[in-house]
Short mmCIF file of C-alpha atoms and ligand atoms in Angstrom, two decimals:
data_model
loop_
_atom_site.label_atom_id
_atom_site.label_comp_id
_atom_site.label_asym_id
_atom_site.label_seq_id
_atom_site.Cartn_x
_atom_site.Cartn_y
_atom_site.Cartn_z
CA MET A 1 123.59 122.55 127.96
CA GLU A 2 120.40 120.14 127.74
CA PRO A 3 121.29 116.75 125.99
CA THR A 4 119.40 115.90 122.84
CA LYS A 5 116.21 113.92 123.68
CA LYS A 6 116.61 110.55 122.10
CA PRO A 7 114.16 109.59 119.33
CA PHE A 8 111.04 107.46 120.03
CA VAL A 9 111.90 104.09 118.12
CA VAL A 10 109.33 102.17 116.31
CA ASP A 11 109.31 99.66 113.44
CA VAL A 12 106.84 101.83 111.43
CA ALA A 13 105.91 105.40 111.72
CA ILE A 14 102.77 106.52 109.66
CA ALA A 15 101.48 110.16 109.23
CA GLY A 16 97.70 110.46 109.33
CA GLY A 17 95.37 109.18 111.77
CA GLY A 18 92.52 108.67 109.29
CA ILE A 19 90.77 105.49 108.47
CA ILE A 20 93.93 104.45 106.03
CA GLY A 21 96.72 105.17 108.46
CA LEU A 22 94.94 103.67 111.55
CA SER A 23 93.86 100.52 109.37
CA LEU A 24 97.30 100.14 108.35
CA GLY A 25 98.94 100.67 111.85
CA LEU A 26 96.20 97.82 112.93
CA GLU A 27 97.47 95.62 110.37
CA LEU A 28 101.12 96.05 110.97
CA ARG A 29 100.45 95.65 114.76
CA GLN A 30 98.44 92.45 114.15
CA ARG A 31 101.91 91.09 112.30
CA GLY A 32 104.03 92.08 115.30
CA LEU A 33 105.31 95.41 114.22
CA SER A 34 105.57 98.59 116.68
CA VAL A 35 103.78 101.28 115.11
CA ALA A 36 103.31 104.81 115.84
CA VAL A 37 100.56 107.22 113.92
CA MET A 38 100.87 110.67 114.04
CA GLU A 39 98.08 112.94 113.38
CA ARG A 40 98.31 116.80 113.06
CA GLY A 41 94.88 117.36 114.74
CA GLN A 42 92.46 114.75 115.97
CA ALA A 43 92.28 110.85 114.72
CA MET A 44 89.44 110.36 112.45
CA SER A 45 88.28 113.92 111.84
CA SER A 46 88.62 114.74 108.37
CA ALA A 47 87.56 112.82 105.43
CA SER A 48 87.34 109.58 107.35
CA TRP A 49 84.75 111.13 109.58
CA ALA A 50 83.02 113.41 106.73
CA ALA A 51 82.40 110.52 104.41
CA GLY A 52 79.28 108.97 103.47
CA GLY A 53 80.14 105.52 104.42
CA MET A 54 78.83 103.69 101.25
CA LEU A 55 81.20 100.45 100.42
CA ALA A 56 80.43 101.25 96.72
CA VAL A 57 81.99 98.27 95.20
CA ASN A 58 80.13 98.66 91.64
CA ASP A 59 79.56 102.44 91.40
CA PRO A 60 79.56 103.08 87.71
CA GLN A 61 81.68 106.15 88.50
CA ASN A 62 84.66 104.31 89.83
CA PRO A 63 87.32 103.72 87.39
CA PRO A 64 87.53 99.88 86.21
CA GLU A 65 90.85 99.60 87.44
CA LEU A 66 89.64 99.88 91.06
CA LEU A 67 87.27 96.94 90.70
CA PRO A 68 89.80 94.33 91.91
CA LEU A 69 90.86 96.21 95.01
CA SER A 70 87.04 97.09 95.65
CA VAL A 71 85.90 93.70 95.66
CA ARG A 72 88.82 92.28 97.81
CA SER A 73 88.06 95.09 100.33
CA TRP A 74 84.28 94.29 100.39
CA ALA A 75 85.30 90.59 101.23
CA LEU A 76 87.77 91.60 103.78
CA TYR A 77 85.28 93.89 105.74
CA PRO A 78 83.34 91.46 108.10
CA ALA A 79 86.86 90.35 109.39
CA TYR A 80 87.96 93.84 109.64
CA LEU A 81 84.85 95.05 111.58
CA ASP A 82 84.98 92.28 113.75
CA ARG A 83 88.64 92.91 114.65
CA ILE A 84 87.84 96.54 115.42
CA GLU A 85 84.81 95.38 117.74
CA ALA A 86 86.77 92.72 119.62
CA LEU A 87 89.50 95.26 120.40
CA SER A 88 87.48 98.39 121.09
CA GLY A 89 84.29 96.80 122.60
CA ARG A 90 82.53 99.16 120.17
CA HIS A 91 79.90 97.97 117.61
CA VAL A 92 80.34 99.00 114.08
CA PRO A 93 77.14 98.04 112.17
CA LEU A 94 76.67 97.76 108.59
CA ARG A 95 73.49 100.10 108.29
CA THR A 96 72.39 99.21 105.03
CA ARG A 97 73.26 96.06 102.87
CA TRP A 98 71.77 96.95 99.55
CA THR A 99 71.87 99.74 96.79
CA LEU A 100 69.61 101.01 94.29
CA GLN A 101 71.92 102.01 91.54
CA HIS A 102 70.53 104.24 88.91
CA LEU A 103 71.02 102.75 85.45
CA GLU A 104 72.97 105.23 83.08
CA SER A 105 72.16 103.50 79.92
CA GLU A 106 69.01 102.12 78.31
CA ARG A 107 71.02 99.12 76.90
CA GLU A 108 71.47 97.89 80.62
CA SER A 109 68.39 95.96 80.58
CA ASP A 110 69.47 93.18 82.65
CA GLY A 111 68.43 93.09 86.06
CA VAL A 112 66.22 96.43 85.83
CA LEU A 113 63.70 96.63 88.91
CA THR A 114 60.31 96.63 88.54
CA GLU A 115 58.17 98.91 90.42
CA ALA A 116 57.03 96.41 93.10
CA GLU A 117 60.68 95.53 93.78
CA ILE A 118 61.62 99.20 94.08
CA VAL A 119 58.97 99.36 96.63
CA GLU A 120 60.13 96.57 98.57
CA TYR A 121 63.50 98.38 99.52
CA ALA A 122 62.29 101.95 99.32
CA PRO A 123 58.42 102.53 99.69
CA GLY A 124 59.04 106.30 99.95
CA LEU A 125 61.21 106.60 96.74
CA ASP A 126 59.76 108.66 93.98
CA ALA A 127 61.69 106.71 91.15
CA THR A 128 60.01 108.89 88.38
CA GLY A 129 62.42 109.10 85.61
CA HIS A 130 64.85 106.60 87.00
CA SER A 131 65.37 102.77 86.09
CA PHE A 132 67.20 101.03 88.96
CA LYS A 133 69.30 97.77 89.46
CA LEU A 134 69.94 96.26 93.01
CA LEU A 135 73.65 95.94 94.14
CA GLU A 136 74.64 93.95 97.20
CA GLU A 137 76.73 96.53 98.86
CA GLY A 138 77.06 97.70 102.36
CA SER A 139 77.28 101.17 104.08
CA LEU A 140 78.42 102.21 107.52
CA ASP A 141 77.96 105.24 109.54
CA PRO A 142 81.73 106.81 109.80
CA ASN A 143 80.47 108.19 113.15
CA ASP A 144 80.71 104.68 114.56
CA LEU A 145 84.46 104.04 113.48
CA ARG A 146 85.28 107.56 114.54
CA GLU A 147 85.64 106.32 118.10
CA ALA A 148 86.01 102.45 117.29
CA LEU A 149 88.93 102.59 115.04
CA PRO A 150 91.61 104.46 117.17
CA ALA A 151 90.30 102.64 120.42
CA ALA A 152 91.29 99.37 118.61
CA PHE A 153 94.50 100.71 117.55
CA ARG A 154 95.43 101.76 120.97
CA ALA A 155 93.89 98.30 122.52
CA ALA A 156 96.24 96.57 119.89
CA GLU A 157 99.11 98.56 121.62
CA GLY A 158 99.84 101.11 118.78
CA THR A 159 101.12 104.66 119.61
CA LEU A 160 98.59 107.39 118.54
CA LEU A 161 100.10 110.58 118.75
CA GLU A 162 97.28 113.28 118.02
CA GLY A 163 98.06 117.02 117.81
CA THR A 164 101.47 115.95 116.18
CA ALA A 165 102.32 117.33 112.81
CA VAL A 166 105.15 115.93 110.60
CA LEU A 167 107.59 118.77 110.00
CA GLY A 168 110.10 116.65 107.92
CA VAL A 169 111.17 113.12 107.11
CA GLU A 170 114.72 111.90 106.55
CA SER A 171 116.10 108.73 105.62
CA THR A 172 118.97 107.35 107.43
CA ALA A 173 121.19 104.10 106.53
CA HIS A 174 118.50 101.84 108.61
CA GLY A 175 115.09 103.66 108.13
CA VAL A 176 114.03 107.19 108.90
CA LEU A 177 114.10 110.01 111.34
CA VAL A 178 110.85 111.87 111.58
CA GLU A 179 110.66 115.18 112.76
CA THR A 180 107.37 116.06 114.58
CA GLN A 181 105.81 119.24 116.35
CA ARG A 182 106.64 117.36 119.61
CA GLU A 183 109.36 114.78 119.36
CA ARG A 184 111.60 112.87 117.01
CA ILE A 185 110.62 109.35 115.85
CA ALA A 186 113.16 106.92 114.53
CA ALA A 187 111.46 104.18 112.37
CA GLY A 188 112.41 101.41 110.08
CA MET A 189 109.94 102.79 107.68
CA PHE A 190 107.55 105.67 106.98
CA VAL A 191 104.11 105.92 105.27
CA ASN A 192 102.30 108.89 104.16
CA CYS A 193 98.75 108.24 104.70
CA CYS A 194 97.54 112.15 105.09
CA GLY A 195 94.71 111.90 102.70
CA ALA A 196 94.12 115.37 100.98
CA TRP A 197 97.00 116.64 102.88
CA ALA A 198 99.38 113.86 101.27
CA GLY A 199 100.84 116.08 98.61
CA GLY A 200 102.66 118.45 101.19
CA PRO A 201 106.20 119.07 100.06
CA ARG A 202 107.56 117.75 103.57
CA LEU A 203 105.84 114.40 102.37
CA GLY A 204 107.40 114.04 99.12
CA GLY A 205 105.24 116.59 96.91
CA LEU A 206 102.59 113.91 95.45
CA PRO A 207 99.97 115.06 93.13
CA VAL A 208 97.10 114.88 95.50
CA VAL A 209 94.44 117.27 95.29
CA PRO A 210 91.66 118.12 97.81
CA VAL A 211 88.12 117.72 96.44
CA LYS A 212 85.71 119.33 98.64
CA GLY A 213 82.31 117.43 99.38
CA GLN A 214 79.26 118.99 101.15
CA MET A 215 76.71 117.04 102.78
CA ALA A 216 73.88 117.01 105.15
CA ASN A 217 71.14 114.84 107.22
CA LEU A 218 67.32 114.66 106.57
CA ARG A 219 65.00 112.65 108.51
CA CYS A 220 62.65 110.05 107.12
CA GLN A 221 60.84 106.83 108.92
CA PRO A 222 63.46 104.21 108.69
CA GLU A 223 60.98 101.76 106.90
CA ARG A 224 60.37 104.18 103.89
CA LEU A 225 64.05 104.04 102.75
CA ARG A 226 65.99 100.77 103.72
CA CYS A 227 68.81 101.03 101.16
CA VAL A 228 71.26 103.40 99.52
CA VAL A 229 69.87 105.15 96.46
CA ARG A 230 72.50 106.59 93.96
CA VAL A 231 71.24 108.61 90.96
CA PRO A 232 73.60 111.05 89.04
CA GLY A 233 74.60 114.29 91.20
CA ILE A 234 73.10 112.73 94.56
CA TYR A 235 73.03 109.99 96.83
CA LEU A 236 70.77 108.73 100.15
CA ILE A 237 72.26 106.87 102.94
CA PRO A 238 69.75 106.06 105.56
CA ARG A 239 71.34 105.12 108.78
CA GLY A 240 68.50 103.08 110.07
CA ASP A 241 67.48 105.43 113.00
CA GLY A 242 65.48 108.01 111.02
CA ARG A 243 68.75 110.02 109.34
CA VAL A 244 69.29 110.06 105.96
CA THR A 245 72.49 111.32 104.97
CA ILE A 246 72.56 112.99 101.51
CA GLY A 247 75.75 114.02 99.28
CA ALA A 248 77.71 114.95 97.84
CA THR A 249 79.21 118.16 95.95
CA LEU A 250 82.35 117.73 94.14
CA GLU A 251 84.31 120.98 94.31
CA HIS A 252 87.90 121.93 93.52
CA ALA A 253 88.05 124.58 96.25
CA GLY A 254 91.54 123.91 97.96
CA PHE A 255 91.66 123.25 101.49
CA ASP A 256 88.37 125.06 102.11
CA GLU A 257 85.99 123.05 104.42
CA THR A 258 83.31 125.51 104.79
CA VAL A 259 79.67 124.59 104.44
CA GLN A 260 77.74 126.75 101.81
CA GLU A 261 73.85 127.22 102.09
CA PRO A 262 73.04 127.39 98.46
CA SER A 263 75.03 123.92 97.90
CA ILE A 264 73.07 122.31 100.84
CA ARG A 265 69.88 123.78 99.56
CA GLN A 266 70.39 122.34 95.92
CA LEU A 267 71.11 118.73 97.53
CA ILE A 268 68.32 119.04 99.71
CA GLU A 269 66.01 119.99 96.79
CA ALA A 270 67.30 116.95 94.79
CA ALA A 271 67.14 114.61 97.67
CA LEU A 272 63.40 115.69 98.13
CA ARG A 273 62.60 114.72 94.62
CA LEU A 274 63.52 111.39 95.35
CA LEU A 275 62.21 110.97 98.93
CA PRO A 276 59.39 113.62 98.97
CA GLU A 277 58.41 112.66 102.86
CA ALA A 278 61.81 113.57 104.14
CA THR A 279 62.17 116.44 106.43
CA THR A 280 65.06 118.69 107.48
CA PRO A 281 65.87 118.66 111.25
CA SER A 282 64.93 121.62 113.18
CA GLN A 283 68.79 122.18 113.87
CA MET A 284 70.31 121.72 110.38
CA GLU A 285 72.87 118.96 110.31
CA SER A 286 75.41 119.95 107.43
CA TRP A 287 79.23 119.51 106.88
CA ALA A 288 82.13 119.32 104.36
CA GLY A 289 85.11 117.13 103.98
CA LEU A 290 88.03 116.91 101.73
CA ARG A 291 88.49 113.75 99.43
CA PRO A 292 92.02 113.14 98.45
CA GLY A 293 91.76 113.18 94.56
CA THR A 294 94.31 112.20 91.79
CA SER A 295 94.37 112.93 88.14
CA ASP A 296 93.36 109.28 87.05
CA GLY A 297 90.94 108.61 90.06
CA LEU A 298 93.10 105.70 91.38
CA PRO A 299 94.87 105.57 95.00
CA ILE A 300 98.59 105.97 95.24
CA LEU A 301 99.97 102.64 97.09
CA GLY A 302 103.56 101.83 96.88
CA THR A 303 107.05 103.00 97.55
CA SER A 304 108.15 106.81 97.56
CA LYS A 305 111.33 108.03 95.95
CA THR A 306 112.57 108.53 99.38
CA LYS A 307 114.37 105.50 100.80
CA HIS A 308 112.18 103.42 103.39
CA CYS A 309 109.24 105.71 102.71
CA TRP A 310 105.75 104.61 101.33
CA HIS A 311 102.60 106.24 100.22
CA ALA A 312 98.95 105.26 100.88
CA THR A 313 96.69 107.69 99.90
CA GLY A 314 94.41 109.26 96.88
CA HIS A 315 91.52 107.06 98.08
CA TYR A 316 89.32 109.94 96.38
CA ARG A 317 85.57 108.98 97.16
CA ASP A 318 86.32 105.37 98.35
CA GLY A 319 88.53 105.56 101.40
CA ILE A 320 85.93 103.90 103.69
CA LEU A 321 85.55 100.91 101.36
CA LEU A 322 89.18 100.48 100.46
CA ALA A 323 90.54 100.52 103.95
CA PRO A 324 90.81 96.90 104.59
CA VAL A 325 92.16 96.02 101.46
CA THR A 326 94.95 99.03 101.59
CA ALA A 327 95.90 98.00 105.12
CA ARG A 328 96.29 94.30 103.94
CA VAL A 329 98.20 94.92 100.50
CA MET A 330 100.45 97.82 102.09
CA ALA A 331 101.56 95.33 104.94
CA GLN A 332 102.23 92.67 102.48
CA ALA A 333 104.18 95.04 100.08
CA MET A 334 106.18 96.64 102.94
CA LEU A 335 106.95 93.03 104.28
CA GLY A 336 108.21 91.86 100.96
CA GLU A 337 105.11 89.56 100.69
CA SER A 338 103.26 89.19 97.54
CA PRO A 339 100.11 91.70 97.60
CA ASP A 340 96.67 89.95 97.35
CA VAL A 341 96.03 92.75 94.57
CA PRO A 342 98.50 93.51 92.14
CA LEU A 343 99.63 97.02 92.70
CA GLU A 344 101.31 98.12 89.52
CA ALA A 345 98.16 100.31 88.72
CA PHE A 346 98.53 102.33 91.65
CA THR A 347 102.46 102.99 91.72
CA PRO A 348 103.31 106.29 92.95
CA ALA A 349 105.97 106.28 89.95
CA ARG A 350 103.05 106.72 87.40
CA PHE A 351 103.20 110.32 88.08
N1 LIG B 1 82.20 108.28 98.71
C1 LIG B 1 81.36 109.36 98.24
C2 LIG B 1 81.62 110.61 97.97
O1 LIG B 1 83.06 110.84 97.91
O2 LIG B 1 80.91 111.42 97.84
#
């Protein structure tokens, strides 16, 4: 009889190789813990890649409770990107540093931009019917992180197991035993960073629902749009190289990730009203991703009901923005330190 293979032993096992799982893995490696990230497909290939990449700290659509996390994450961003670049050798630039935010209410008269000010940031914009204020917010192209973050995690001697779905997690006296498609992993702690898939019964049945977003790329001269533009129903994110990413639909369509031509057409029509000089590329570039949605629009950060297990998911529209702070506060909480931002509002126990 073949002897049972010994489990692979690490301090922390993380399910989900998206931006949240890998950023947390990197933070824990920095603190000297051994980490294995298990990803059922390819790292950074779901919402982390499909995202727009806006670091939308002051998006009026964000719940107010998110603000302390968002502000802290934006402050952590420069060091976060520097670290990824130093480890991976890949540059991940901020592609914009400003956002023109549509003002929802006539009462918001403070800081309303004049026509001349709008032209300074977005000479190609048709602002008819909109008033805007200017926000100091960055954006990045998630494609830049797609290679860089897994490379950084590996360079930090983290173990990244792609094509490795988690089949079950069992707590033991001193930690957890994780059953995967490939091997068993014994770890001191387990973290569920599975994004829209985090609600699976094998991971503790959290109330996380997929919220589909469809997006596309247009083309426009880079100097005609030099900042993100957000108005109700659509945003434009210039990448600085002629691409303008437009998004996004908000759809409760289960785990369907297909692109529907009518949805893309509507997005393009709305984008062209704002940026009439934009053109569609000869080969249409459109895609869809699944955001991890929660009923209160807030992430889920904290301990699970299962001993030695944690959750870091539910980042909905702000996973890219919130990755650095999530990594920081989760590592702090897991190691018994006081987190930079209080986590009570984000506890899994609120459901
Ligand atoms: N972060 C923008 C979106 O979810 O569409």
